[in-house]
XYZ file of C-alpha atoms in Angstrom:
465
model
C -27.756 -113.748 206.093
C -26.719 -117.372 206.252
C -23.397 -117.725 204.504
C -21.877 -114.842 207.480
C -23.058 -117.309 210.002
C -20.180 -119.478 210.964
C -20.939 -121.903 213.830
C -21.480 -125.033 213.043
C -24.974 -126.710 211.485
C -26.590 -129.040 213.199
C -25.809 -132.109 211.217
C -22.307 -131.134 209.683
C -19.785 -133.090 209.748
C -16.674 -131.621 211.743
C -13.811 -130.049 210.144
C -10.304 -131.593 209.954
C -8.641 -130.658 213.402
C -5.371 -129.123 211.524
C -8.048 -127.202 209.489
C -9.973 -126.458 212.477
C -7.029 -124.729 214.193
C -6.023 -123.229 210.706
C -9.681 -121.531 210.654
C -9.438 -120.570 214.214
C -6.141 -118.940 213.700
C -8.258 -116.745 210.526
C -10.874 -115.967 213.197
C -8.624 -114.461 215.572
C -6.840 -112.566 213.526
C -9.394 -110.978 212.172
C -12.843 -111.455 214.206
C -14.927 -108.940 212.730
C -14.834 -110.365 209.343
C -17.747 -112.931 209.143
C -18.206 -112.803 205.521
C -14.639 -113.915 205.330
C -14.848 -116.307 207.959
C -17.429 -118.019 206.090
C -15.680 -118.242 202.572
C -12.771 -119.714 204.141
C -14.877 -122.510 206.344
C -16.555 -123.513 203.284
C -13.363 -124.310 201.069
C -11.696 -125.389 204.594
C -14.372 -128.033 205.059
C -13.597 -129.742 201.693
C -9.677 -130.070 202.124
C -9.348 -133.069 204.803
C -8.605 -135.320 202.187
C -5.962 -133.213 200.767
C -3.972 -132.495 203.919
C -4.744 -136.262 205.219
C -2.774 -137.636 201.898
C -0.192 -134.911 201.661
C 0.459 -132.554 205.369
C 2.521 -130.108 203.126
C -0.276 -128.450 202.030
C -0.833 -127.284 205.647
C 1.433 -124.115 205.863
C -0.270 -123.303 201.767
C -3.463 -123.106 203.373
C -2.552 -120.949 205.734
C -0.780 -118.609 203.390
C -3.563 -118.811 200.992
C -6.039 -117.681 203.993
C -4.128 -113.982 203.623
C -4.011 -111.676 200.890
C -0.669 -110.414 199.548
C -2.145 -107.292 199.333
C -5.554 -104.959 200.807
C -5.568 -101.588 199.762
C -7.801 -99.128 201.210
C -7.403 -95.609 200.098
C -9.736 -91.893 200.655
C -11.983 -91.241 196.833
C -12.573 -87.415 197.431
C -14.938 -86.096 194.874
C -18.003 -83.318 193.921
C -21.248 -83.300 193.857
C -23.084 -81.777 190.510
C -23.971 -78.261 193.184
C -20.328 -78.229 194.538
C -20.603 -80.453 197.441
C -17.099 -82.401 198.770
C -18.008 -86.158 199.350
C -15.209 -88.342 200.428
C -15.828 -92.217 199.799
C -13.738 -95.088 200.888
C -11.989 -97.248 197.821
C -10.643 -100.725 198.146
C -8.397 -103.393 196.529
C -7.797 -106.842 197.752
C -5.063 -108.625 195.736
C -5.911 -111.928 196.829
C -3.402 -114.561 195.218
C -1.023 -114.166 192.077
C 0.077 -117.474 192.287
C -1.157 -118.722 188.691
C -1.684 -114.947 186.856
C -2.410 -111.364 186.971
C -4.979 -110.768 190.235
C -8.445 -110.705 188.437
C -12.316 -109.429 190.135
C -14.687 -107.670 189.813
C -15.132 -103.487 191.380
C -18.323 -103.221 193.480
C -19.892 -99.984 194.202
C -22.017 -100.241 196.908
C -23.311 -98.917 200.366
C -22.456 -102.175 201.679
C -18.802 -102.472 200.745
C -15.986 -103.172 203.089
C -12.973 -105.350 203.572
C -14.678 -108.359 204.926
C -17.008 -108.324 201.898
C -13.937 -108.105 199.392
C -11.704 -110.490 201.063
C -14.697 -112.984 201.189
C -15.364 -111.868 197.370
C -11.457 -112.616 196.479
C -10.974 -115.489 198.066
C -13.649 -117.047 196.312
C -12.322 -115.183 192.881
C -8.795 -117.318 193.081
C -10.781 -121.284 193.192
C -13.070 -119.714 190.703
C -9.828 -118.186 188.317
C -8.260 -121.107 189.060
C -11.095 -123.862 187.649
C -10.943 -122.132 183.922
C -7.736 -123.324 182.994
C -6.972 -119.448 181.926
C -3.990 -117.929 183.832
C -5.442 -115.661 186.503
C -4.997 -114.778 189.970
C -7.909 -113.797 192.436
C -8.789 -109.831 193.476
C -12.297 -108.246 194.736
C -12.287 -104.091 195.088
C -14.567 -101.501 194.775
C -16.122 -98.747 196.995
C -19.358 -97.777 199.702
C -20.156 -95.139 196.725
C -23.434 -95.695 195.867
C -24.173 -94.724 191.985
C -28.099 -94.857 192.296
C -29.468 -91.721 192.084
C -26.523 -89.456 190.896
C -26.162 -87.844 187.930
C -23.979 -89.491 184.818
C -21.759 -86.291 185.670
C -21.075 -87.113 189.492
C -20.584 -91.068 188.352
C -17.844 -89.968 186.145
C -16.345 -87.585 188.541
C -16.313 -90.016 191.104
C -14.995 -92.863 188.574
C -12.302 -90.393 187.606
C -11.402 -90.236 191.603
C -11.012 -94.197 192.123
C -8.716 -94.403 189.453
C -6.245 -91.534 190.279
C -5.650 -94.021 193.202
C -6.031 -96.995 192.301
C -4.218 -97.014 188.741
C -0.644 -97.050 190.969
C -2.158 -100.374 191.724
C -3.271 -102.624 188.858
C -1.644 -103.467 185.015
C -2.549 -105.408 182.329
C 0.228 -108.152 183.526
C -0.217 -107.176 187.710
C -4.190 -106.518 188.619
C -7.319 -106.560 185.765
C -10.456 -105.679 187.644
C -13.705 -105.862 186.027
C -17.522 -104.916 186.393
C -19.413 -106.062 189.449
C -22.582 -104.629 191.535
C -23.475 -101.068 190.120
C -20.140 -101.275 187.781
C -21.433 -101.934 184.163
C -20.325 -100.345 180.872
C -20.783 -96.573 181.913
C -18.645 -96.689 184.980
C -15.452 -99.017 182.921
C -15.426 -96.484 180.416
C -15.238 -93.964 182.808
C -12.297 -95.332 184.674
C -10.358 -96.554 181.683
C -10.745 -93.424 180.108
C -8.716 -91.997 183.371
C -5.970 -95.051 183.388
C -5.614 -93.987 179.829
C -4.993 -90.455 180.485
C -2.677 -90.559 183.582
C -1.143 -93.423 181.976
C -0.537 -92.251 178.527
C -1.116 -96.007 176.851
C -3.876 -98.225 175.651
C -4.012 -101.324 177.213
C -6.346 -104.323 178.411
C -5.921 -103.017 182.236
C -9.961 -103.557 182.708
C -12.481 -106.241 181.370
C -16.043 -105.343 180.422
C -14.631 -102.487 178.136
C -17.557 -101.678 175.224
C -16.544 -103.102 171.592
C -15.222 -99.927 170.503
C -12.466 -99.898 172.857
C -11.453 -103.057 173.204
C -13.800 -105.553 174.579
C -14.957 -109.039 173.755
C -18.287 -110.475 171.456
C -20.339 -112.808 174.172
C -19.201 -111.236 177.469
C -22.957 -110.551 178.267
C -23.900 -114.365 177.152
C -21.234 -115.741 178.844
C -22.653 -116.749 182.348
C -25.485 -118.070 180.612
C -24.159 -119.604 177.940
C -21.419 -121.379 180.299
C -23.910 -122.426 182.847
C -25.947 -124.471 180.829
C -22.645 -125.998 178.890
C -21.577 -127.029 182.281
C -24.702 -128.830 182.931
C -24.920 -130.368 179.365
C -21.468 -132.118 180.470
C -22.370 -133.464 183.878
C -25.843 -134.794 181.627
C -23.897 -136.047 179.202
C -21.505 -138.767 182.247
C -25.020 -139.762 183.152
C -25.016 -140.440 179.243
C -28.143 -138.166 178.378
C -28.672 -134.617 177.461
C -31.044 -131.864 176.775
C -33.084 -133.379 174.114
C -36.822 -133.101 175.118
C -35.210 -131.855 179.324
C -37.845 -129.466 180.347
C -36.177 -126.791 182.251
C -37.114 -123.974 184.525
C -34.734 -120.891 185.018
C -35.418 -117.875 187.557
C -34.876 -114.779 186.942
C -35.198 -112.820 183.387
C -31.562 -110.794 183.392
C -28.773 -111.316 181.388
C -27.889 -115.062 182.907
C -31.628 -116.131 182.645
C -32.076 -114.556 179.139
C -29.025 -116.588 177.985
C -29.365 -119.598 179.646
C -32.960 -119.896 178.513
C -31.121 -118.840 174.725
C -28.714 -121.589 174.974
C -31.029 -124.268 176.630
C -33.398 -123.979 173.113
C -30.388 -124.496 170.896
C -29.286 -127.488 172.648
C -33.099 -129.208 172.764
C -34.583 -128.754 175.868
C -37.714 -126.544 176.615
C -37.623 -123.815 178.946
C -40.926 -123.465 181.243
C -40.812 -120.572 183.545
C -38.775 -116.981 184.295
C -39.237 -114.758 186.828
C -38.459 -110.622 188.290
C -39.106 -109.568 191.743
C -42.611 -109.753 191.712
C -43.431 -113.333 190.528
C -42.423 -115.856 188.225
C -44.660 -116.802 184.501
C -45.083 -120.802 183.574
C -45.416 -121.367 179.918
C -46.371 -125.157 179.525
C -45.560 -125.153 175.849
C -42.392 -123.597 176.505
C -40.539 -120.217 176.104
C -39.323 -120.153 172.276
C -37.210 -118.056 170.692
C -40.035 -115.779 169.671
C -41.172 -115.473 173.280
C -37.827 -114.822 174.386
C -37.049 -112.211 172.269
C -40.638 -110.512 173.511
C -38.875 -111.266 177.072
C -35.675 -109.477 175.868
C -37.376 -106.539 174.833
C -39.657 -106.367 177.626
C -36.521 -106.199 179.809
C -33.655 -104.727 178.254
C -35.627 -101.732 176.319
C -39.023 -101.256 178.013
C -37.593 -102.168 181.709
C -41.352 -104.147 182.236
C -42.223 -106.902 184.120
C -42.511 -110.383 183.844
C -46.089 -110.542 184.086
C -46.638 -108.891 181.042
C -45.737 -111.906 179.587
C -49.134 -113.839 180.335
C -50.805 -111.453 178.921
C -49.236 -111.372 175.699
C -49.308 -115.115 175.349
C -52.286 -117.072 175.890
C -52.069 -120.716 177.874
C -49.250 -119.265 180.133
C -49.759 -117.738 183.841
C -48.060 -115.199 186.056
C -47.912 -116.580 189.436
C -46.875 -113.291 191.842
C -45.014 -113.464 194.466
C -46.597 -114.592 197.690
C -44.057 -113.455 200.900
C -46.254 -115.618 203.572
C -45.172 -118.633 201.865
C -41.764 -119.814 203.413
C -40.623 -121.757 199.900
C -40.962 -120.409 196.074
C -43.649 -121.979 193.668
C -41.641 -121.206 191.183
C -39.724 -124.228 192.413
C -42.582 -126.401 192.667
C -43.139 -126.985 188.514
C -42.207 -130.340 187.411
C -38.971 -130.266 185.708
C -35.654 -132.727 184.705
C -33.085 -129.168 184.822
C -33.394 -126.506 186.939
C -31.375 -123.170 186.357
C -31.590 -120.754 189.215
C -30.354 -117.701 187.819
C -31.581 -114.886 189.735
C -30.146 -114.063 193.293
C -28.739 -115.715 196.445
C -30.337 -117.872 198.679
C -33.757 -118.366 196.732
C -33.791 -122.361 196.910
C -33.946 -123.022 200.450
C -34.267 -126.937 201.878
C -38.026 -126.908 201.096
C -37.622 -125.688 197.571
C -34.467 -128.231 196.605
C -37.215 -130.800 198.375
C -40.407 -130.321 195.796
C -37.563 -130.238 192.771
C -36.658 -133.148 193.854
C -40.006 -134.643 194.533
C -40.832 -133.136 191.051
C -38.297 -135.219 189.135
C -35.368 -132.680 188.681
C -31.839 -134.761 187.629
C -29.870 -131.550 187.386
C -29.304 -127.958 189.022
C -26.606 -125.485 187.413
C -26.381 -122.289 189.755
C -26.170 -119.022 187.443
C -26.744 -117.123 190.105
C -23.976 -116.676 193.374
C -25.122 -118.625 196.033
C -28.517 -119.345 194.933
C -28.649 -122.334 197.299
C -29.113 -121.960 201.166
C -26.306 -124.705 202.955
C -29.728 -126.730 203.499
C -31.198 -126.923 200.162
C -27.115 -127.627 198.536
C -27.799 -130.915 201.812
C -30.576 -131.593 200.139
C -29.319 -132.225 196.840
C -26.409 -134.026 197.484
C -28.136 -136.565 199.929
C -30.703 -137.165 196.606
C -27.349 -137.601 194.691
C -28.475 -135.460 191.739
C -26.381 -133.683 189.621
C -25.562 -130.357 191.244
C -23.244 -127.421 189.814
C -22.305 -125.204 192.641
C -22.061 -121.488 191.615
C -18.383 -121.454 192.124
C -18.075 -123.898 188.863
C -21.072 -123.737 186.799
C -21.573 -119.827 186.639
C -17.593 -119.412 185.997
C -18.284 -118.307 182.203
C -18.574 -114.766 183.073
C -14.944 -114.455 184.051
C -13.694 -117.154 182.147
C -15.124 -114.634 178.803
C -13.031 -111.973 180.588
C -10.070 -114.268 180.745
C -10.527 -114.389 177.112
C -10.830 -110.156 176.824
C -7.274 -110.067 178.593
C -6.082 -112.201 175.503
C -7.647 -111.045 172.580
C -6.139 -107.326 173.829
C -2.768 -108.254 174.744
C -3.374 -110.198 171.148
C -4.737 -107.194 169.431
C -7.046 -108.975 167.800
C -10.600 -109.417 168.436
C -12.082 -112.816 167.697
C -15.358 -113.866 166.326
C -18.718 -114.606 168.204
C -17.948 -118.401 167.125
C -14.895 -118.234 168.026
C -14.774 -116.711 172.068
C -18.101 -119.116 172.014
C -15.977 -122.136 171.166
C -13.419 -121.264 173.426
C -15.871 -120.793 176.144
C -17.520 -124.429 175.560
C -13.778 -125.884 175.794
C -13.322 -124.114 178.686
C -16.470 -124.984 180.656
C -15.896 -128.425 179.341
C -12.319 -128.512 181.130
C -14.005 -127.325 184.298
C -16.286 -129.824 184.514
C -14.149 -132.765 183.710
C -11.566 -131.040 186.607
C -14.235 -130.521 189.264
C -15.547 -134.436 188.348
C -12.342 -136.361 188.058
C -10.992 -134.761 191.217
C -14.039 -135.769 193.255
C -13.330 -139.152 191.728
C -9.893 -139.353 192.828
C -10.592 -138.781 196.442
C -13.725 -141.074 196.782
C -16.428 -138.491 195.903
C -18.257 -138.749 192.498
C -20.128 -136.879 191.741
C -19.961 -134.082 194.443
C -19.165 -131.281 192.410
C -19.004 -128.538 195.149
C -15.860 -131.451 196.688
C -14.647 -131.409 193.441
C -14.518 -127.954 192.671
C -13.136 -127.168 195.996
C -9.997 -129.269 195.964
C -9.015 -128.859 191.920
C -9.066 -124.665 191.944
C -7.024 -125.081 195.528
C -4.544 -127.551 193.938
C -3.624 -125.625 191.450
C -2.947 -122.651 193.375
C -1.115 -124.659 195.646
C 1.271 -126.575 193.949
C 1.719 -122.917 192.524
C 2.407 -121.445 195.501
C 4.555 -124.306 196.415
C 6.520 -124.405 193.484
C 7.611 -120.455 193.649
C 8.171 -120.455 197.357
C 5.510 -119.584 198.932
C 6.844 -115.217 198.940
């Protein structure tokens, strides 16, 4: 996978030789943690400026390069016919700097401290761009929910949290949902906290409405993505009037995106699943989208289904020989990829280009191989790295942590308005910081330096402990 690979690209421009030795130090220390390595590079590459106008941000980088905290811990628990399984649990408690440590829990096969730390240190620029007061934190287990019984989930659940409650607090460590943790497995573990606890409090995000949780959490990536490109439209002094758009993918982030995209004007084209994408030339309208919804979230069918229902649209399937996605290929203004990592490669990023595209807002993590984000930024279009434009989903659980420790719970209209204002903010941070140091209108520069800043003067300002 790309982003563990850490040598150097053909092409790239060298790192900052204080930064250099900085990363080298990381990579010694802890050499069999590519993912790591990688998240730190990237963020690395886009601080010269910083330490070239101020060298006291030198010994903050390296300080911010190390957690304050990774927990691992033993999750014994029983099988539904009596079998002991042990599982290892983790907690990385990244940076507190600015808030409470704040990520997602991950339950999968693939989970171990090279992951998290690469997750977490990613969580505290992301915390830090929306404006809310959070710290950064990744956890989660190599339990693997698929394929055991609600029963074992919640025995297992119950497990993690005998350990891991010593750990977190509404005002020390909020985790949330991640891969394989949705509703079922919060409620689970909050019931627990609860329990050994004895008190009701926001300690977890994601929590169902009954219990505590927030109106427009499931919208929120969506919904934030496209306000985030509406803004960077709106400096080129345009918008999504008449903007035909294509989005990948059809779960929550595509579904909402697609939702938000019709409100504000524009006409959505295409969507897609795991075995091909549908184009619609006269658009995907809010009848066709709630057909998609249903189609998805209650019958669990697939996209193609959707050509058949409506006349004048095609299902393209999926076609692995080719070494770029059609999907990419329709002629567009926006393009939303909102489906899974690396499916816009350099080719892909090429034909949207070729095809007219002004603007890309990543819903998706890392939707964009290093070559196709090259791409983009040598065409100068409008690009919203991941790290910025999908930040909605834990900005919305930012606003969760508030509404409980408020004990109120606020409106659709109102968490929606808040979210706007907040992905608002993020843009105009991420721009007017590339600004400052020479680079408009490179968001993935700008987003970079403003969530380090303000974790560093942080850091700075409490002494660095």
């Amino acid at each position: 996978r790309w982003w563990w690979c850490v040598e150097q690209e053909e092409g790239e421009e060298e790192m900052h030789p204080d930064l250099q030795e900085v990363f080298d130090g990381v990579v010694a220390r802890d050499p069999a943690q590519p993912e790591f390595h990688q998240a730190v590079k990237e963020v690395l590459e886009s601080l010269g400026s910083v330490v070239d106008e101020d060298a006291s941000y030198l010994p903050i980088i390296k300080a911010i390069c190390e957690p304050e905290r990774a927990l691992q811990f033993r999750v014994p628990w029983y099988t539904d016919d009596g079998k002991l399984m042990v599982n290892r649990g983790f907690r990385v408690e990244m940076n507190s700097a600015i808030g409470p440590y704040k990520g997602g829990l991950r339950f999968h096969p693939t989970v171990n401290l090279s992951i998290l730390k690469f997750l977490a240190f990613e969580q505290v620029f992301k915390n830090s761009l929306t404006t809310l007061p959070m710290g950064g934190g990744k956890g989660g287990s190599d339990f693997d929910p698929k394929g055991r019984s609600d029963t074992e989930v919640m025995r297992f659940c119950q497990s993690f949290m005998m350990e891991l409650q010593r750990h977190i607090g509404p005002n020390t460590d909020v985790p949330a949902g991640d891969i394989n943790v949705g509703g079922r497995e919060i409620g689970y573990m909050y019931g627990m906290y609860k329990k050994i606890r004895n008190e009701f409090t926001g300690v977890l995000t994601g929590k169902g409405m009954e219990y505590g949780g927030s109106l427009i959490r499931p919208e929120a990536t969506g919904y934030g993505c496209v306000y985030f490109v509406r803004e960077m439209l709106k400096v080129k002094g345009t918008n999504f009037n008449g903007k035909v758009c294509v989005v990948s993918g059809s779960g929550n982030v595509a579904q909402y995106t697609t939702e938000k995209i019709l409100e504000l004007g524009g006409k959505v084209v295409t969507m897609s699943d795991s075995g091909g994408f549908i184009h619609d030339p006269a658009g995907i309208d809010s009848e066709k989208l709630a057909y998609i919804m249903e189609l998805k979230n209650v019958k669990r069918g697939r996209i193609s289904e959707y050509a058949t229902k409506f006349p004048g649209s095609e299902f393209v399937p999926i076609d692995k020989s080719l070494d770029y996605n059609p999907l990419w290929k329709v002629k567009c203004d926006c393009a939303f990829p909102s489906a899974t990592q690396n499916e816009i490669n350099a080719k892909d990023a090429k034909h949207l280009i070729d095809n007219g595209c002004v603007a890309v807002g990543e819903g998706a993590n890392m939707p964009t191989t290093p070559g196709g984000v090259e791409v983009f930024q040598h065409a100068k279009i409008m690009y919203g790295p991941g790290k910025a434009a999908n930040a909605g989903g834990v900005a919305c659980s930012g606003l969760e942590m508030s509404q409980n420790a408020l004990r109120l719970t606020w409106t659709r209209q109102e968490v929606d308005q808040r979210l706007d204002g907040i992905m608002t903010e993020i843009h105009k941070n991420a721009y007017e910081t590339a600004k400052k140091y020479g680079k408009e209108g490179d968001y993935v520069f700008g987003a970079n330096v403003a969530g380090f800043l303000k974790v560093a003067n942080a850091m700075k300002a409490q002494g660095v402990l």
